[in-house]
PDB file of C-alpha atoms in Angstrom:
ATOM      1  CA  UNK A   1       8.093 -26.914-148.096  1.00  0.00           C
ATOM      2  CA  UNK A   2       7.087 -28.910-151.126  1.00  0.00           C
ATOM      3  CA  UNK A   3       3.976 -30.427-152.679  1.00  0.00           C
ATOM      4  CA  UNK A   4       3.807 -33.337-155.081  1.00  0.00           C
ATOM      5  CA  UNK A   5       0.396 -33.851-156.651  1.00  0.00           C
ATOM      6  CA  UNK A   6      -1.023 -36.002-159.399  1.00  0.00           C
ATOM      7  CA  UNK A   7      -4.322 -35.897-161.209  1.00  0.00           C
ATOM      8  CA  UNK A   8      -5.778 -38.594-163.402  1.00  0.00           C
ATOM      9  CA  UNK A   9      -8.427 -41.186-164.132  1.00  0.00           C
ATOM     10  CA  UNK A  10      -8.684 -44.416-162.183  1.00  0.00           C
ATOM     11  CA  UNK A  11     -10.474 -47.508-163.491  1.00  0.00           C
ATOM     12  CA  UNK A  12     -14.199 -46.802-163.706  1.00  0.00           C
ATOM     13  CA  UNK A  13     -13.583 -43.208-164.862  1.00  0.00           C
ATOM     14  CA  UNK A  14     -13.146 -41.861-161.329  1.00  0.00           C
ATOM     15  CA  UNK A  15     -11.013 -38.742-161.149  1.00  0.00           C
ATOM     16  CA  UNK A  16      -8.343 -39.074-158.464  1.00  0.00           C
ATOM     17  CA  UNK A  17      -6.000 -36.456-157.040  1.00  0.00           C
ATOM     18  CA  UNK A  18      -3.409 -37.771-154.573  1.00  0.00           C
ATOM     19  CA  UNK A  19      -1.072 -35.176-153.008  1.00  0.00           C
ATOM     20  CA  UNK A  20       1.959 -35.372-150.721  1.00  0.00           C
ATOM     21  CA  UNK A  21       2.900 -32.345-148.580  1.00  0.00           C
ATOM     22  CA  UNK A  22       6.242 -31.813-146.817  1.00  0.00           C
ATOM     23  CA  UNK A  23       6.777 -28.671-144.724  1.00  0.00           C
ATOM     24  CA  UNK A  24      10.133 -26.958-144.220  1.00  0.00           C
ATOM     25  CA  UNK A  25      10.390 -28.533-140.740  1.00  0.00           C
ATOM     26  CA  UNK A  26       9.787 -32.041-142.094  1.00  0.00           C
ATOM     27  CA  UNK A  27       6.085 -32.564-141.316  1.00  0.00           C
ATOM     28  CA  UNK A  28       4.564 -34.946-143.891  1.00  0.00           C
ATOM     29  CA  UNK A  29       0.890 -35.270-144.796  1.00  0.00           C
ATOM     30  CA  UNK A  30      -1.120 -36.823-147.618  1.00  0.00           C
ATOM     31  CA  UNK A  31      -4.419 -35.923-149.210  1.00  0.00           C
ATOM     32  CA  UNK A  32      -6.602 -38.003-151.529  1.00  0.00           C
ATOM     33  CA  UNK A  33      -9.566 -36.645-153.470  1.00  0.00           C
ATOM     34  CA  UNK A  34     -11.853 -38.689-155.689  1.00  0.00           C
ATOM     35  CA  UNK A  35     -14.798 -37.550-157.801  1.00  0.00           C
ATOM     36  CA  UNK A  36     -17.100 -38.797-160.525  1.00  0.00           C
ATOM     37  CA  UNK A  37     -19.126 -36.836-163.098  1.00  0.00           C
ATOM     38  CA  UNK A  38     -22.703 -38.076-163.572  1.00  0.00           C
ATOM     39  CA  UNK A  39     -24.227 -36.432-166.640  1.00  0.00           C
ATOM     40  CA  UNK A  40     -27.965 -35.866-166.108  1.00  0.00           C
ATOM     41  CA  UNK A  41     -28.148 -34.073-169.469  1.00  0.00           C
ATOM     42  CA  UNK A  42     -25.394 -32.958-171.820  1.00  0.00           C
ATOM     43  CA  UNK A  43     -25.039 -29.761-169.764  1.00  0.00           C
ATOM     44  CA  UNK A  44     -26.237 -30.640-166.240  1.00  0.00           C
ATOM     45  CA  UNK A  45     -23.685 -32.637-164.216  1.00  0.00           C
ATOM     46  CA  UNK A  46     -23.879 -34.054-160.672  1.00  0.00           C
ATOM     47  CA  UNK A  47     -20.500 -34.622-159.071  1.00  0.00           C
ATOM     48  CA  UNK A  48     -20.047 -36.569-155.831  1.00  0.00           C
ATOM     49  CA  UNK A  49     -16.608 -35.881-154.241  1.00  0.00           C
ATOM     50  CA  UNK A  50     -14.782 -37.633-151.407  1.00  0.00           C
ATOM     51  CA  UNK A  51     -11.663 -36.201-149.781  1.00  0.00           C
ATOM     52  CA  UNK A  52      -9.527 -37.457-146.917  1.00  0.00           C
ATOM     53  CA  UNK A  53      -6.280 -36.312-145.284  1.00  0.00           C
ATOM     54  CA  UNK A  54      -3.718 -37.890-142.977  1.00  0.00           C
ATOM     55  CA  UNK A  55      -0.581 -36.606-141.243  1.00  0.00           C
ATOM     56  CA  UNK A  56       2.460 -38.476-139.947  1.00  0.00           C
ATOM     57  CA  UNK A  57       2.811 -36.204-136.908  1.00  0.00           C
ATOM     58  CA  UNK A  58       0.995 -33.441-135.040  1.00  0.00           C
ATOM     59  CA  UNK A  59       1.162 -29.907-136.431  1.00  0.00           C
ATOM     60  CA  UNK A  60      -0.476 -27.883-133.666  1.00  0.00           C
ATOM     61  CA  UNK A  61       0.082 -24.579-135.500  1.00  0.00           C
ATOM     62  CA  UNK A  62      -2.460 -25.703-138.101  1.00  0.00           C
ATOM     63  CA  UNK A  63      -4.602 -27.792-135.734  1.00  0.00           C
ATOM     64  CA  UNK A  64      -3.707 -31.079-137.417  1.00  0.00           C
ATOM     65  CA  UNK A  65      -3.125 -34.271-135.441  1.00  0.00           C
ATOM     66  CA  UNK A  66      -1.246 -37.382-136.489  1.00  0.00           C
ATOM     67  CA  UNK A  67      -3.134 -40.156-138.267  1.00  0.00           C
ATOM     68  CA  UNK A  68      -6.333 -39.800-140.273  1.00  0.00           C
ATOM     69  CA  UNK A  69      -7.117 -36.126-139.715  1.00  0.00           C
ATOM     70  CA  UNK A  70     -10.249 -35.281-141.669  1.00  0.00           C
ATOM     71  CA  UNK A  71     -12.616 -36.243-144.425  1.00  0.00           C
ATOM     72  CA  UNK A  72     -15.348 -34.670-146.467  1.00  0.00           C
ATOM     73  CA  UNK A  73     -18.163 -35.745-148.731  1.00  0.00           C
ATOM     74  CA  UNK A  74     -19.665 -33.301-151.195  1.00  0.00           C
ATOM     75  CA  UNK A  75     -22.292 -33.314-153.919  1.00  0.00           C
ATOM     76  CA  UNK A  76     -22.140 -30.575-156.538  1.00  0.00           C
ATOM     77  CA  UNK A  77     -24.479 -29.746-159.394  1.00  0.00           C
ATOM     78  CA  UNK A  78     -22.998 -27.765-162.260  1.00  0.00           C
ATOM     79  CA  UNK A  79     -24.437 -26.424-165.457  1.00  0.00           C
ATOM     80  CA  UNK A  80     -22.011 -26.279-168.360  1.00  0.00           C
ATOM     81  CA  UNK A  81     -23.026 -23.127-170.209  1.00  0.00           C
ATOM     82  CA  UNK A  82     -19.919 -23.894-172.222  1.00  0.00           C
ATOM     83  CA  UNK A  83     -17.527 -26.672-171.367  1.00  0.00           C
ATOM     84  CA  UNK A  84     -15.009 -24.015-170.303  1.00  0.00           C
ATOM     85  CA  UNK A  85     -17.491 -22.138-168.065  1.00  0.00           C
ATOM     86  CA  UNK A  86     -19.778 -23.936-165.618  1.00  0.00           C
ATOM     87  CA  UNK A  87     -21.330 -22.421-162.471  1.00  0.00           C
ATOM     88  CA  UNK A  88     -22.008 -24.914-159.659  1.00  0.00           C
ATOM     89  CA  UNK A  89     -23.595 -25.209-156.238  1.00  0.00           C
ATOM     90  CA  UNK A  90     -23.547 -27.984-153.707  1.00  0.00           C
ATOM     91  CA  UNK A  91     -23.458 -29.308-150.167  1.00  0.00           C
ATOM     92  CA  UNK A  92     -20.283 -30.287-148.307  1.00  0.00           C
ATOM     93  CA  UNK A  93     -20.126 -32.389-145.134  1.00  0.00           C
ATOM     94  CA  UNK A  94     -16.805 -32.188-143.275  1.00  0.00           C
ATOM     95  CA  UNK A  95     -15.617 -34.201-140.268  1.00  0.00           C
ATOM     96  CA  UNK A  96     -12.376 -34.184-138.265  1.00  0.00           C
ATOM     97  CA  UNK A  97     -11.066 -37.444-136.789  1.00  0.00           C
ATOM     98  CA  UNK A  98      -8.706 -38.668-134.068  1.00  0.00           C
ATOM     99  CA  UNK A  99      -6.076 -36.229-132.803  1.00  0.00           C
ATOM    100  CA  UNK A 100      -7.287 -33.495-135.172  1.00  0.00           C
ATOM    101  CA  UNK A 101     -10.781 -33.733-133.643  1.00  0.00           C
ATOM    102  CA  UNK A 102      -9.218 -33.584-130.154  1.00  0.00           C
ATOM    103  CA  UNK A 103      -7.273 -30.441-131.092  1.00  0.00           C
ATOM    104  CA  UNK A 104     -10.423 -28.820-132.540  1.00  0.00           C
ATOM    105  CA  UNK A 105     -12.419 -29.589-129.382  1.00  0.00           C
ATOM    106  CA  UNK A 106      -9.593 -28.234-127.172  1.00  0.00           C
ATOM    107  CA  UNK A 107      -9.654 -24.985-129.178  1.00  0.00           C
ATOM    108  CA  UNK A 108     -13.444 -24.756-128.731  1.00  0.00           C
ATOM    109  CA  UNK A 109     -14.212 -25.713-132.325  1.00  0.00           C
ATOM    110  CA  UNK A 110     -16.560 -28.217-133.910  1.00  0.00           C
ATOM    111  CA  UNK A 111     -15.445 -31.580-135.263  1.00  0.00           C
ATOM    112  CA  UNK A 112     -17.978 -31.550-138.080  1.00  0.00           C
ATOM    113  CA  UNK A 113     -19.903 -29.087-140.179  1.00  0.00           C
ATOM    114  CA  UNK A 114     -22.166 -28.789-143.184  1.00  0.00           C
ATOM    115  CA  UNK A 115     -21.474 -26.087-145.755  1.00  0.00           C
ATOM    116  CA  UNK A 116     -23.148 -24.810-148.886  1.00  0.00           C
ATOM    117  CA  UNK A 117     -20.736 -24.179-151.749  1.00  0.00           C
ATOM    118  CA  UNK A 118     -21.144 -21.946-154.769  1.00  0.00           C
ATOM    119  CA  UNK A 119     -18.613 -21.323-157.493  1.00  0.00           C
ATOM    120  CA  UNK A 120     -17.617 -21.378-161.125  1.00  0.00           C
ATOM    121  CA  UNK A 121     -15.565 -24.064-162.819  1.00  0.00           C
ATOM    122  CA  UNK A 122     -13.269 -22.545-165.424  1.00  0.00           C
ATOM    123  CA  UNK A 123     -11.486 -24.716-167.936  1.00  0.00           C
ATOM    124  CA  UNK A 124      -8.964 -23.709-170.506  1.00  0.00           C
TER     125      UNK A 124
END
């Protein structure tokens, strides 16, 4: 398989990360993530994030259906102790759509969930 990903700034200073995935058996999917840093103070940052994925065909092994497969919306708060080291916490809302939601239901899973996230952003 192969992955081609880009990362950069779109107009309006939005960070965008489009990715293209191709598996060894030819399954193709795309992922798009967008985020924006809102500085509350020089160290405290709120970051809304939006992510969505789509697949060209079903991949039952991974529970992914063709078409728009899932999306998530997250809000993170991070504190930049140093620019290179910033712990964060946040809330993430995920939702599966279309065929992917059907596959999740058939497997007895949920199509949506809310998660709390906690981590550290490291920058070099």
